Amino acid sequence: APAVDWTASHFKSNPEISSAVSAFRTWAATADGLAEHYAAAPTPIDFKSYSAVRDQALVDTLEDFYKKFQPEPEVHVWDSGDKADKSQQIEDAKEQLSFTQEMLDETESELTFMRDNRTTLDSDGSHVKDAYPDIAAETEQELEERRWFKDAIA
């Protein structure tokens, strides 16, 4: 699996995401530490060191139980419903990411357009009309319909 760049800006974009990422990283570090701790088999119990206990029969019973008991290993299986839910959340996040990327691309192109068509003291109405033909057409239509004069007359 590829490494995750936890310093990426999208992990810091809002407090809720930042908090969730921080909690997850803490949990993952704790889980890794526990996995290392419990990876090795436990050290055997030295029952001889308990020879001073008054009830030696109890110690003998516990030692016998310890030597004979072979528990079945626990196997944890990811619930299929939960797995499907998480897979759906991942797919939704991928779709959201692609939508966000499209919006970013559109915004970048709009910013480039606006930088290229920035008005200055030397700009006049024709420059604005050339840059924004839809606004120019709407303004011409409003002038022809004399909408702008209604406020001045009333």
Coordinates of N, CA and C in Angstrom, one line a residue:
A1 N 0.8 -1.2 0.0 CA 0.0 0.0 0.0 C 0.9 1.2 0.0
P2 N 0.5 2.3 -0.8 CA 1.3 3.5 -0.8 C 1.2 4.2 0.5
A3 N 2.3 4.9 0.8 CA 2.3 5.7 2.0 C 1.3 6.9 1.9
V4 N 0.8 7.3 3.0 CA -0.2 8.4 3.0 C 0.6 9.7 3.5
D5 N 0.4 10.8 2.7 CA 1.0 12.0 3.1 C 0.1 12.8 4.0
W6 N 0.4 12.6 5.3 CA -0.5 13.2 6.4 C -0.4 14.7 6.4
T7 N 0.6 15.3 5.8 CA 0.8 16.7 5.8 C 0.0 17.4 4.7
A8 N -0.7 16.6 3.9 CA -1.4 17.2 2.7 C -2.5 18.2 3.2
S9 N -2.7 19.2 2.4 CA -3.7 20.3 2.7 C -5.1 19.8 2.9
H10 N -5.5 18.7 2.2 CA -6.9 18.3 2.4 C -7.2 17.7 3.7
F11 N -6.1 17.2 4.4 CA -6.3 16.7 5.8 C -6.4 17.8 6.8
K12 N -6.0 19.1 6.4 CA -6.1 20.2 7.3 C -7.1 21.2 6.9
S13 N -8.0 20.8 5.9 CA -8.9 21.8 5.3 C -10.0 22.3 6.3
N14 N -10.4 21.4 7.2 CA -11.4 21.9 8.2 C -11.1 21.2 9.5
P15 N -11.6 21.8 10.6 CA -11.3 21.2 11.9 C -11.8 19.8 12.1
E16 N -13.0 19.5 11.5 CA -13.6 18.2 11.7 C -12.7 17.1 11.1
I17 N -12.2 17.3 9.8 CA -11.4 16.4 9.2 C -10.0 16.3 9.9
S18 N -9.5 17.4 10.3 CA -8.2 17.5 11.0 C -8.3 16.7 12.3
S19 N -9.4 16.8 13.0 CA -9.5 16.1 14.3 C -9.7 14.6 14.0
A20 N -10.5 14.2 13.0 CA -10.6 12.8 12.7 C -9.3 12.2 12.3
V21 N -8.5 12.9 11.5 CA -7.2 12.4 11.0 C -6.3 12.2 12.2
S22 N -6.3 13.2 13.1 CA -5.4 13.1 14.3 C -5.9 11.9 15.2
A23 N -7.2 11.7 15.3 CA -7.6 10.6 16.1 C -7.3 9.3 15.5
F24 N -7.4 9.2 14.2 CA -7.1 8.0 13.5 C -5.6 7.6 13.6
R25 N -4.7 8.7 13.4 CA -3.3 8.4 13.5 C -2.9 8.0 14.9
T26 N -3.6 8.5 15.9 CA -3.3 8.1 17.3 C -3.7 6.7 17.5
W27 N -4.9 6.3 17.0 CA -5.4 5.0 17.1 C -4.4 4.0 16.4
A28 N -4.0 4.4 15.2 CA -3.1 3.5 14.4 C -1.8 3.3 15.1
A29 N -1.3 4.4 15.7 CA 0.0 4.2 16.4 C -0.2 3.3 17.6
T30 N -1.3 3.5 18.3 CA -1.5 2.6 19.5 C -1.7 1.2 19.0
A31 N -2.4 0.9 17.9 CA -2.6 -0.4 17.4 C -1.3 -1.0 17.0
D32 N -0.5 -0.3 16.4 CA 0.8 -0.8 16.0 C 1.7 -1.2 17.2
G33 N 1.6 -0.3 18.2 CA 2.4 -0.6 19.4 C 1.9 -1.9 20.1
L34 N 0.6 -2.0 20.2 CA 0.0 -3.2 20.8 C 0.3 -4.5 20.0
A35 N 0.3 -4.3 18.7 CA 0.6 -5.5 17.8 C 2.0 -5.9 18.0
E36 N 2.9 -5.0 18.1 CA 4.3 -5.4 18.4 C 4.4 -6.0 19.8
H37 N 3.7 -5.5 20.8 CA 3.8 -6.0 22.1 C 3.3 -7.4 22.2
Y38 N 2.2 -7.7 21.6 CA 1.6 -9.0 21.7 C 1.9 -10.0 20.5
A39 N 2.9 -9.6 19.7 CA 3.2 -10.4 18.6 C 4.0 -11.7 19.1
A40 N 4.8 -11.5 20.1 CA 5.5 -12.7 20.7 C 4.7 -13.4 21.7
A41 N 5.0 -14.7 21.8 CA 4.3 -15.5 22.7 C 4.7 -15.1 24.2
P42 N 3.7 -15.2 25.1 CA 4.0 -14.7 26.4 C 5.1 -15.6 27.1
T43 N 5.8 -15.1 28.0 CA 6.8 -15.9 28.8 C 6.1 -16.8 29.7
P44 N 6.6 -18.0 29.8 CA 6.0 -19.0 30.7 C 6.0 -18.6 32.1
I45 N 5.0 -19.0 32.9 CA 4.8 -18.7 34.3 C 5.7 -19.6 35.1
D46 N 6.5 -19.1 36.0 CA 7.3 -19.9 36.9 C 6.6 -20.2 38.1
F47 N 5.9 -21.4 38.2 CA 5.1 -21.8 39.3 C 6.0 -22.1 40.5
K48 N 7.2 -22.4 40.3 CA 8.1 -22.7 41.4 C 8.3 -21.5 42.4
S49 N 8.2 -20.3 41.8 CA 8.4 -19.1 42.6 C 7.2 -18.9 43.6
Y50 N 6.1 -19.7 43.4 CA 5.0 -19.6 44.3 C 5.0 -20.7 45.3
S51 N 6.1 -21.2 45.6 CA 6.2 -22.3 46.6 C 5.9 -21.9 48.0
A52 N 6.0 -20.6 48.3 CA 5.7 -20.1 49.6 C 4.2 -19.8 49.9
V53 N 3.4 -20.0 48.9 CA 1.9 -19.8 49.1 C 1.4 -20.8 50.0
R54 N 0.5 -20.4 50.9 CA -0.1 -21.3 51.9 C -0.9 -22.5 51.3
D55 N -1.7 -22.1 50.3 CA -2.6 -23.1 49.6 C -1.8 -23.7 48.4
Q56 N -0.9 -24.6 48.6 CA -0.1 -25.2 47.5 C -1.0 -25.9 46.5
A57 N -2.1 -26.5 47.0 CA -3.0 -27.2 46.1 C -3.6 -26.3 45.0
L58 N -3.9 -25.0 45.4 CA -4.3 -24.0 44.5 C -3.3 -23.8 43.4
V59 N -2.0 -23.6 43.8 CA -0.9 -23.4 42.9 C -0.8 -24.6 41.9
D60 N -0.9 -25.8 42.5 CA -0.7 -27.0 41.7 C -1.9 -27.1 40.7
T61 N -3.1 -26.8 41.1 CA -4.3 -26.8 40.2 C -4.1 -25.8 39.1
L62 N -3.6 -24.6 39.4 CA -3.4 -23.6 38.4 C -2.3 -24.0 37.4
E63 N -1.3 -24.6 37.9 CA -0.2 -25.0 37.1 C -0.6 -26.1 36.1
D64 N -1.4 -27.1 36.7 CA -2.0 -28.2 35.8 C -2.9 -27.6 34.7
F65 N -3.7 -26.7 35.1 CA -4.6 -26.0 34.2 C -3.8 -25.3 33.1
Y66 N -2.8 -24.6 33.5 CA -1.9 -23.8 32.6 C -1.3 -24.7 31.6
K67 N -0.8 -25.9 32.0 CA -0.1 -26.8 31.1 C -1.0 -27.6 30.2
K68 N -2.2 -27.8 30.6 CA -3.2 -28.6 29.8 C -4.0 -27.8 28.8
F69 N -4.3 -26.5 29.2 CA -5.2 -25.7 28.5 C -4.6 -25.2 27.1
Q70 N -5.3 -25.5 26.0 CA -4.9 -25.1 24.7 C -6.1 -24.3 24.1
P71 N -6.2 -23.0 24.3 CA -7.4 -22.3 23.8 C -7.3 -22.2 22.2
E72 N -8.5 -22.2 21.6 CA -8.6 -22.0 20.2 C -8.2 -20.6 19.9
P73 N -7.5 -20.4 18.8 CA -7.1 -19.0 18.5 C -8.4 -18.2 18.0
E74 N -8.4 -17.0 18.4 CA -9.5 -16.1 18.0 C -9.3 -15.6 16.6
V75 N -10.3 -15.8 15.7 CA -10.2 -15.3 14.4 C -11.2 -14.2 14.2
H76 N -10.8 -13.0 13.9 CA -11.7 -11.9 13.7 C -12.0 -11.7 12.2
V77 N -13.2 -11.7 11.8 CA -13.6 -11.5 10.4 C -14.4 -10.2 10.3
W78 N -14.0 -9.5 9.3 CA -14.7 -8.2 9.0 C -16.1 -8.5 8.6
D79 N -17.1 -7.9 9.3 CA -18.5 -8.1 8.9 C -18.7 -7.6 7.5
S80 N -19.4 -8.5 6.7 CA -19.6 -8.1 5.3 C -20.4 -6.9 5.1
G81 N -21.4 -6.6 6.0 CA -22.2 -5.4 5.9 C -21.4 -4.2 6.1
D82 N -20.5 -4.3 7.2 CA -19.6 -3.1 7.5 C -18.6 -2.9 6.4
K83 N -18.1 -4.0 5.8 CA -17.1 -3.9 4.8 C -17.7 -3.3 3.5
A84 N -19.0 -3.7 3.2 CA -19.7 -3.1 2.1 C -19.9 -1.6 2.3
D85 N -20.3 -1.2 3.6 CA -20.5 0.2 3.9 C -19.2 1.0 3.7
K86 N -18.1 0.4 4.2 CA -16.9 1.2 4.1 C -16.4 1.3 2.7
S87 N -16.7 0.2 1.9 CA -16.3 0.3 0.5 C -17.1 1.4 -0.2
Q88 N -18.4 1.5 0.1 CA -19.3 2.5 -0.5 C -18.8 3.9 -0.1
Q89 N -18.4 4.0 1.2 CA -17.9 5.3 1.6 C -16.6 5.7 0.9
I90 N -15.8 4.7 0.6 CA -14.5 5.0 -0.2 C -14.9 5.4 -1.6
E91 N -15.8 4.7 -2.2 CA -16.3 5.1 -3.6 C -16.9 6.5 -3.6
D92 N -17.7 6.8 -2.6 CA -18.3 8.1 -2.5 C -17.2 9.2 -2.4
A93 N -16.2 8.9 -1.6 CA -15.1 9.8 -1.4 C -14.3 10.0 -2.7
K94 N -14.2 8.9 -3.4 CA -13.5 9.1 -4.7 C -14.3 9.9 -5.7
E95 N -15.6 9.7 -5.7 CA -16.5 10.6 -6.6 C -16.4 12.0 -6.1
Q96 N -16.5 12.2 -4.8 CA -16.4 13.6 -4.3 C -15.0 14.2 -4.7
L97 N -14.0 13.4 -4.6 CA -12.7 13.9 -4.9 C -12.6 14.3 -6.4
S98 N -13.1 13.5 -7.3 CA -13.1 13.8 -8.7 C -13.9 15.1 -9.0
F99 N -15.1 15.2 -8.3 CA -15.9 16.4 -8.4 C -15.2 17.6 -7.9
T100 N -14.5 17.5 -6.8 CA -13.7 18.6 -6.3 C -12.6 19.0 -7.2
Q101 N -12.0 18.0 -7.8 CA -10.9 18.3 -8.7 C -11.4 19.0 -9.9
E102 N -12.6 18.6 -10.4 CA -13.2 19.3 -11.6 C -13.4 20.8 -11.2
M103 N -14.0 21.0 -10.0 CA -14.3 22.4 -9.6 C -13.0 23.2 -9.5
L104 N -11.9 22.5 -8.9 CA -10.6 23.2 -8.8 C -10.1 23.6 -10.2
D105 N -10.2 22.7 -11.2 CA -9.7 23.0 -12.5 C -10.5 24.1 -13.1
E106 N -11.9 24.1 -13.0 CA -12.7 25.2 -13.5 C -12.3 26.5 -12.8
T107 N -12.1 26.5 -11.6 CA -11.8 27.7 -10.8 C -10.4 28.2 -11.3
E108 N -9.5 27.3 -11.5 CA -8.2 27.8 -12.0 C -8.3 28.4 -13.4
S109 N -9.1 27.8 -14.2 CA -9.3 28.4 -15.6 C -10.0 29.8 -15.5
E110 N -11.0 29.9 -14.6 CA -11.7 31.1 -14.4 C -10.7 32.2 -13.8
L111 N -9.9 31.8 -12.9 CA -8.9 32.8 -12.3 C -7.9 33.3 -13.4
T112 N -7.5 32.3 -14.3 CA -6.6 32.7 -15.4 C -7.3 33.7 -16.3
F113 N -8.6 33.4 -16.6 CA -9.3 34.3 -17.5 C -9.5 35.7 -16.8
M114 N -9.8 35.7 -15.6 CA -10.0 37.0 -14.9 C -8.6 37.7 -14.8
R115 N -7.5 37.0 -14.6 CA -6.2 37.7 -14.6 C -5.9 38.3 -16.0
D116 N -6.2 37.5 -17.0 CA -5.9 38.0 -18.3 C -6.8 39.1 -18.8
N117 N -8.0 39.2 -18.2 CA -9.0 40.3 -18.6 C -9.2 41.3 -17.4
R118 N -8.2 41.5 -16.6 CA -8.3 42.4 -15.5 C -8.5 43.8 -16.0
T119 N -9.4 44.5 -15.4 CA -9.6 45.9 -15.8 C -8.6 46.8 -15.1
T120 N -8.2 47.9 -15.8 CA -7.3 48.9 -15.3 C -7.9 50.3 -15.5
L121 N -7.1 51.3 -15.2 CA -7.6 52.7 -15.5 C -7.7 52.9 -17.0
D122 N -7.0 52.2 -17.8 CA -7.1 52.4 -19.2 C -8.3 51.6 -19.9
S123 N -8.9 50.7 -19.1 CA -10.0 49.9 -19.6 C -11.2 50.8 -19.8
D124 N -12.0 50.4 -20.8 CA -13.3 51.0 -21.1 C -14.4 50.0 -21.2
G125 N -15.6 50.4 -21.5 CA -16.7 49.5 -21.7 C -16.5 48.5 -22.7
S126 N -15.9 48.8 -23.8 CA -15.7 47.8 -24.9 C -14.8 46.7 -24.4
H127 N -13.8 47.0 -23.6 CA -12.9 45.9 -23.1 C -13.8 44.9 -22.2
V128 N -14.7 45.4 -21.4 CA -15.5 44.6 -20.6 C -16.5 43.8 -21.4
K129 N -17.0 44.5 -22.5 CA -17.9 43.8 -23.4 C -17.2 42.6 -24.1
D130 N -16.0 42.9 -24.5 CA -15.2 41.8 -25.2 C -14.9 40.6 -24.3
A131 N -14.6 40.9 -23.0 CA -14.3 39.9 -22.1 C -15.5 39.1 -21.6
Y132 N -16.6 39.8 -21.5 CA -17.8 39.2 -20.9 C -19.0 39.4 -21.9
P133 N -19.1 38.7 -23.0 CA -20.1 38.9 -24.0 C -21.5 38.7 -23.4
D134 N -21.7 37.7 -22.5 CA -23.0 37.4 -22.0 C -23.5 38.6 -21.2
I135 N -22.6 39.2 -20.4 CA -23.0 40.4 -19.6 C -23.3 41.6 -20.6
A136 N -22.5 41.7 -21.6 CA -22.7 42.8 -22.6 C -24.1 42.7 -23.3
A137 N -24.4 41.4 -23.7 CA -25.7 41.2 -24.3 C -26.9 41.5 -23.4
E138 N -26.8 41.1 -22.1 CA -27.8 41.4 -21.1 C -27.9 42.9 -20.9
T139 N -26.8 43.6 -20.8 CA -26.8 45.0 -20.6 C -27.4 45.7 -21.7
E140 N -27.1 45.4 -23.0 CA -27.7 46.0 -24.2 C -29.2 45.8 -24.2
Q141 N -29.6 44.6 -23.8 CA -31.1 44.3 -23.8 C -31.8 45.2 -22.8
E142 N -31.2 45.3 -21.6 CA -31.8 46.1 -20.6 C -31.8 47.6 -21.0
L143 N -30.8 48.1 -21.7 CA -30.8 49.4 -22.2 C -31.9 49.6 -23.2
E144 N -32.0 48.7 -24.1 CA -33.1 48.8 -25.2 C -34.5 48.8 -24.6
E145 N -34.6 48.0 -23.5 CA -35.9 47.9 -22.8 C -36.1 49.0 -21.8
R146 N -35.1 49.9 -21.7 CA -35.2 51.1 -20.9 C -35.4 50.7 -19.4
R147 N -34.9 49.6 -19.0 CA -35.0 49.2 -17.6 C -34.2 50.1 -16.7
W148 N -33.1 50.6 -17.1 CA -32.2 51.3 -16.3 C -32.8 52.7 -16.0
F149 N -33.7 53.2 -16.8 CA -34.2 54.5 -16.7 C -35.4 54.6 -15.8
K150 N -36.0 53.4 -15.4 CA -37.2 53.4 -14.5 C -36.8 54.1 -13.2
D151 N -35.7 53.8 -12.6 CA -35.3 54.3 -11.3 C -35.1 55.8 -11.4
A152 N -34.5 56.3 -12.5 CA -34.2 57.7 -12.7 C -35.5 58.6 -12.8
I153 N -36.5 58.0 -13.4 CA -37.8 58.7 -13.7 C -38.7 58.7 -12.5
A154 N -38.7 57.6 -11.7 CA -39.6 57.5 -10.6 C -39.3 58.4 -9.4

